[in-house]
PDB file of C-alpha atoms in Angstrom:
ATOM      1  CA  GLN A   1      28.727  11.056  15.153  1.00  0.00           C
ATOM      2  CA  MET A   2      26.887   8.663  12.866  1.00  0.00           C
ATOM      3  CA  ARG A   3      23.939   6.924  14.489  1.00  0.00           C
ATOM      4  CA  LEU A   4      21.102   4.622  13.556  1.00  0.00           C
ATOM      5  CA  ALA A   5      18.049   4.091  15.746  1.00  0.00           C
ATOM      6  CA  GLU A   6      15.356   1.508  15.092  1.00  0.00           C
ATOM      7  CA  SER A   7      11.779   1.787  16.320  1.00  0.00           C
ATOM      8  CA  GLY A   8       8.421   0.139  15.776  1.00  0.00           C
ATOM      9  CA  GLY A   9       9.012  -3.272  17.304  1.00  0.00           C
ATOM     10  CA  GLY A  10       6.556  -4.901  19.646  1.00  0.00           C
ATOM     11  CA  LEU A  11       4.324  -7.869  20.366  1.00  0.00           C
ATOM     12  CA  VAL A  12       1.944  -8.935  17.600  1.00  0.00           C
ATOM     13  CA  GLN A  13      -0.029 -12.022  16.657  1.00  0.00           C
ATOM     14  CA  ALA A  14       0.717 -14.351  13.765  1.00  0.00           C
ATOM     15  CA  GLY A  15      -0.663 -12.907  10.543  1.00  0.00           C
ATOM     16  CA  ASP A  16      -0.370  -9.318  11.716  1.00  0.00           C
ATOM     17  CA  SER A  17       1.712  -6.584  10.109  1.00  0.00           C
ATOM     18  CA  LEU A  18       4.325  -4.297  11.578  1.00  0.00           C
ATOM     19  CA  ASN A  19       6.325  -1.401  10.163  1.00  0.00           C
ATOM     20  CA  LEU A  20       9.807  -0.790  11.484  1.00  0.00           C
ATOM     21  CA  SER A  21      11.585   2.537  11.123  1.00  0.00           C
ATOM     22  CA  CYS A  22      15.233   3.474  11.308  1.00  0.00           C
ATOM     23  CA  ALA A  23      16.122   7.087  12.012  1.00  0.00           C
ATOM     24  CA  THR A  24      19.583   8.227  11.045  1.00  0.00           C
ATOM     25  CA  SER A  25      21.851  11.075  12.032  1.00  0.00           C
ATOM     26  CA  GLY A  26      25.365  12.212  11.303  1.00  0.00           C
ATOM     27  CA  LEU A  27      25.669  10.444   7.964  1.00  0.00           C
ATOM     28  CA  THR A  28      24.992  11.333   4.349  1.00  0.00           C
ATOM     29  CA  PHE A  29      21.861   9.242   4.153  1.00  0.00           C
ATOM     30  CA  SER A  30      21.073  10.036   0.533  1.00  0.00           C
ATOM     31  CA  THR A  31      24.255   8.336  -0.652  1.00  0.00           C
ATOM     32  CA  SER A  32      24.215   5.446   1.822  1.00  0.00           C
ATOM     33  CA  THR A  33      23.111   1.924   1.029  1.00  0.00           C
ATOM     34  CA  MET A  34      20.914   0.558   3.796  1.00  0.00           C
ATOM     35  CA  ALA A  35      19.781  -2.838   5.015  1.00  0.00           C
ATOM     36  CA  TRP A  36      17.783  -4.727   7.627  1.00  0.00           C
ATOM     37  CA  PHE A  37      19.019  -7.739   9.559  1.00  0.00           C
ATOM     38  CA  ARG A  38      17.611  -9.793  12.424  1.00  0.00           C
ATOM     39  CA  GLN A  39      19.040 -11.994  15.116  1.00  0.00           C
ATOM     40  CA  THR A  40      17.705 -14.566  17.531  1.00  0.00           C
ATOM     41  CA  PRO A  41      19.601 -15.836  20.597  1.00  0.00           C
ATOM     42  CA  GLY A  42      22.353 -18.262  19.725  1.00  0.00           C
ATOM     43  CA  LYS A  43      22.181 -17.585  16.016  1.00  0.00           C
ATOM     44  CA  ALA A  44      24.162 -15.417  13.627  1.00  0.00           C
ATOM     45  CA  ARG A  45      22.719 -12.144  12.454  1.00  0.00           C
ATOM     46  CA  GLU A  46      20.597 -12.803   9.351  1.00  0.00           C
ATOM     47  CA  PHE A  47      20.401 -10.497   6.341  1.00  0.00           C
ATOM     48  CA  LEU A  48      16.818  -9.643   5.372  1.00  0.00           C
ATOM     49  CA  ALA A  49      16.716  -6.816   2.857  1.00  0.00           C
ATOM     50  CA  ALA A  50      18.820  -4.055   1.339  1.00  0.00           C
ATOM     51  CA  ILE A  51      18.105  -0.942  -0.684  1.00  0.00           C
ATOM     52  CA  SER A  52      20.322   1.260  -2.817  1.00  0.00           C
ATOM     53  CA  SER A  53      20.743   4.960  -2.149  1.00  0.00           C
ATOM     54  CA  LYS A  54      18.217   5.962  -4.820  1.00  0.00           C
ATOM     55  CA  SER A  55      15.823   3.080  -4.118  1.00  0.00           C
ATOM     56  CA  ASP A  56      16.349   1.705  -7.626  1.00  0.00           C
ATOM     57  CA  ILE A  57      17.726  -1.619  -6.403  1.00  0.00           C
ATOM     58  CA  THR A  58      16.363  -3.813  -3.622  1.00  0.00           C
ATOM     59  CA  LYS A  59      17.507  -7.220  -2.490  1.00  0.00           C
ATOM     60  CA  TYR A  60      15.737  -9.707  -0.217  1.00  0.00           C
ATOM     61  CA  SER A  61      16.517 -12.954   1.484  1.00  0.00           C
ATOM     62  CA  ASP A  62      14.376 -15.892   0.472  1.00  0.00           C
ATOM     63  CA  SER A  63      12.990 -16.099   4.008  1.00  0.00           C
ATOM     64  CA  VAL A  64      11.178 -12.757   3.728  1.00  0.00           C
ATOM     65  CA  LYS A  65      10.758 -12.193  -0.010  1.00  0.00           C
ATOM     66  CA  GLY A  66       7.119 -11.441  -0.777  1.00  0.00           C
ATOM     67  CA  ARG A  67       6.247 -10.660   2.857  1.00  0.00           C
ATOM     68  CA  PHE A  68       8.636  -7.855   3.789  1.00  0.00           C
ATOM     69  CA  THR A  69       9.250  -4.610   1.890  1.00  0.00           C
ATOM     70  CA  ILE A  70      12.202  -2.308   2.416  1.00  0.00           C
ATOM     71  CA  SER A  71      11.872   1.381   1.577  1.00  0.00           C
ATOM     72  CA  ARG A  72      13.496   4.672   2.386  1.00  0.00           C
ATOM     73  CA  ASN A  73      12.730   8.375   2.454  1.00  0.00           C
ATOM     74  CA  ASN A  74      15.864  10.357   1.695  1.00  0.00           C
ATOM     75  CA  ALA A  75      14.193  13.650   2.566  1.00  0.00           C
ATOM     76  CA  LYS A  76      13.419  12.337   6.058  1.00  0.00           C
ATOM     77  CA  GLU A  77      16.697  10.374   6.229  1.00  0.00           C
ATOM     78  CA  ALA A  78      14.757   7.315   7.300  1.00  0.00           C
ATOM     79  CA  LEU A  79      14.644   3.632   6.432  1.00  0.00           C
ATOM     80  CA  TYR A  80      11.605   1.384   6.760  1.00  0.00           C
ATOM     81  CA  LEU A  81      10.697  -2.293   6.805  1.00  0.00           C
ATOM     82  CA  GLN A  82       7.068  -3.195   6.224  1.00  0.00           C
ATOM     83  CA  MET A  83       6.478  -6.699   7.536  1.00  0.00           C
ATOM     84  CA  ASN A  84       3.296  -8.534   6.569  1.00  0.00           C
ATOM     85  CA  SER A  85       1.931 -11.982   7.364  1.00  0.00           C
ATOM     86  CA  LEU A  86       4.192 -12.268  10.364  1.00  0.00           C
ATOM     87  CA  LYS A  87       5.008 -15.729  11.681  1.00  0.00           C
ATOM     88  CA  PRO A  88       6.236 -16.842  15.104  1.00  0.00           C
ATOM     89  CA  GLU A  89       9.600 -17.639  13.489  1.00  0.00           C
ATOM     90  CA  ASP A  90       9.960 -13.943  12.645  1.00  0.00           C
ATOM     91  CA  THR A  91      10.460 -13.280  16.360  1.00  0.00           C
ATOM     92  CA  ALA A  92      13.873 -11.639  16.684  1.00  0.00           C
ATOM     93  CA  ASP A  93      15.776  -8.450  17.320  1.00  0.00           C
ATOM     94  CA  TYR A  94      15.754  -6.371  14.152  1.00  0.00           C
ATOM     95  CA  TYR A  95      18.639  -4.121  13.160  1.00  0.00           C
ATOM     96  CA  CYS A  96      19.183  -1.516  10.483  1.00  0.00           C
ATOM     97  CA  ALA A  97      22.617  -1.157   8.948  1.00  0.00           C
ATOM     98  CA  MET A  98      24.533   1.153   6.636  1.00  0.00           C
ATOM     99  CA  GLY A  99      27.215   0.572   4.017  1.00  0.00           C
ATOM    100  CA  GLU A 100      28.778   2.066   0.917  1.00  0.00           C
ATOM    101  CA  SER A 101      27.339  -0.489  -1.472  1.00  0.00           C
ATOM    102  CA  LEU A 102      24.960  -3.422  -1.643  1.00  0.00           C
ATOM    103  CA  MET A 103      27.870  -5.828  -1.388  1.00  0.00           C
ATOM    104  CA  VAL A 104      29.206  -4.097   1.710  1.00  0.00           C
ATOM    105  CA  VAL A 105      25.892  -3.595   3.474  1.00  0.00           C
ATOM    106  CA  THR A 106      24.814  -7.213   2.973  1.00  0.00           C
ATOM    107  CA  THR A 107      28.099  -8.687   4.236  1.00  0.00           C
ATOM    108  CA  THR A 108      30.060  -6.274   6.429  1.00  0.00           C
ATOM    109  CA  PRO A 109      27.976  -3.197   7.268  1.00  0.00           C
ATOM    110  CA  ARG A 110      29.872  -0.147   8.521  1.00  0.00           C
ATOM    111  CA  LEU A 111      27.265   0.910  11.077  1.00  0.00           C
ATOM    112  CA  TRP A 112      24.546  -0.790  13.114  1.00  0.00           C
ATOM    113  CA  GLY A 113      21.632   0.422  15.137  1.00  0.00           C
ATOM    114  CA  PRO A 114      20.955  -0.950  18.654  1.00  0.00           C
ATOM    115  CA  GLY A 115      17.984  -2.989  17.432  1.00  0.00           C
ATOM    116  CA  THR A 116      14.279  -3.279  18.138  1.00  0.00           C
ATOM    117  CA  ARG A 117      12.564  -6.442  19.339  1.00  0.00           C
ATOM    118  CA  VAL A 118       9.721  -8.053  17.427  1.00  0.00           C
ATOM    119  CA  THR A 119       7.746 -10.831  19.066  1.00  0.00           C
ATOM    120  CA  VAL A 120       5.148 -12.762  17.096  1.00  0.00           C
ATOM    121  CA  SER A 121       2.806 -14.946  19.102  1.00  0.00           C
ATOM    122  CA  SER A 122       1.011 -17.945  17.641  1.00  0.00           C
TER     123      SER A 122
END
């Protein structure tokens, strides 16, 4: 069974950094395109960043470009999101996602994790 599991969320202050992880199981991680999304209550899930299977292509939303960095370790079958200069508006539930391509993973991912909550206080 394919599964994704996020970790690393928590309560931080504005300006702090946080590194999220996404552990995977049951899927061929090395050939999967991966992404991070976030969601706040009452709003649609927002795409943040995506990375190709070999890490040669990354894509970011304008809202996090320059502050967040997506990376992956195919040997550990893990995905990461380094978040710097956090702002209160970054408060959300953060999700990792998997797809067959950048187009798929940024629009209609095939698999989601349960999410991890990030709260940024001012």
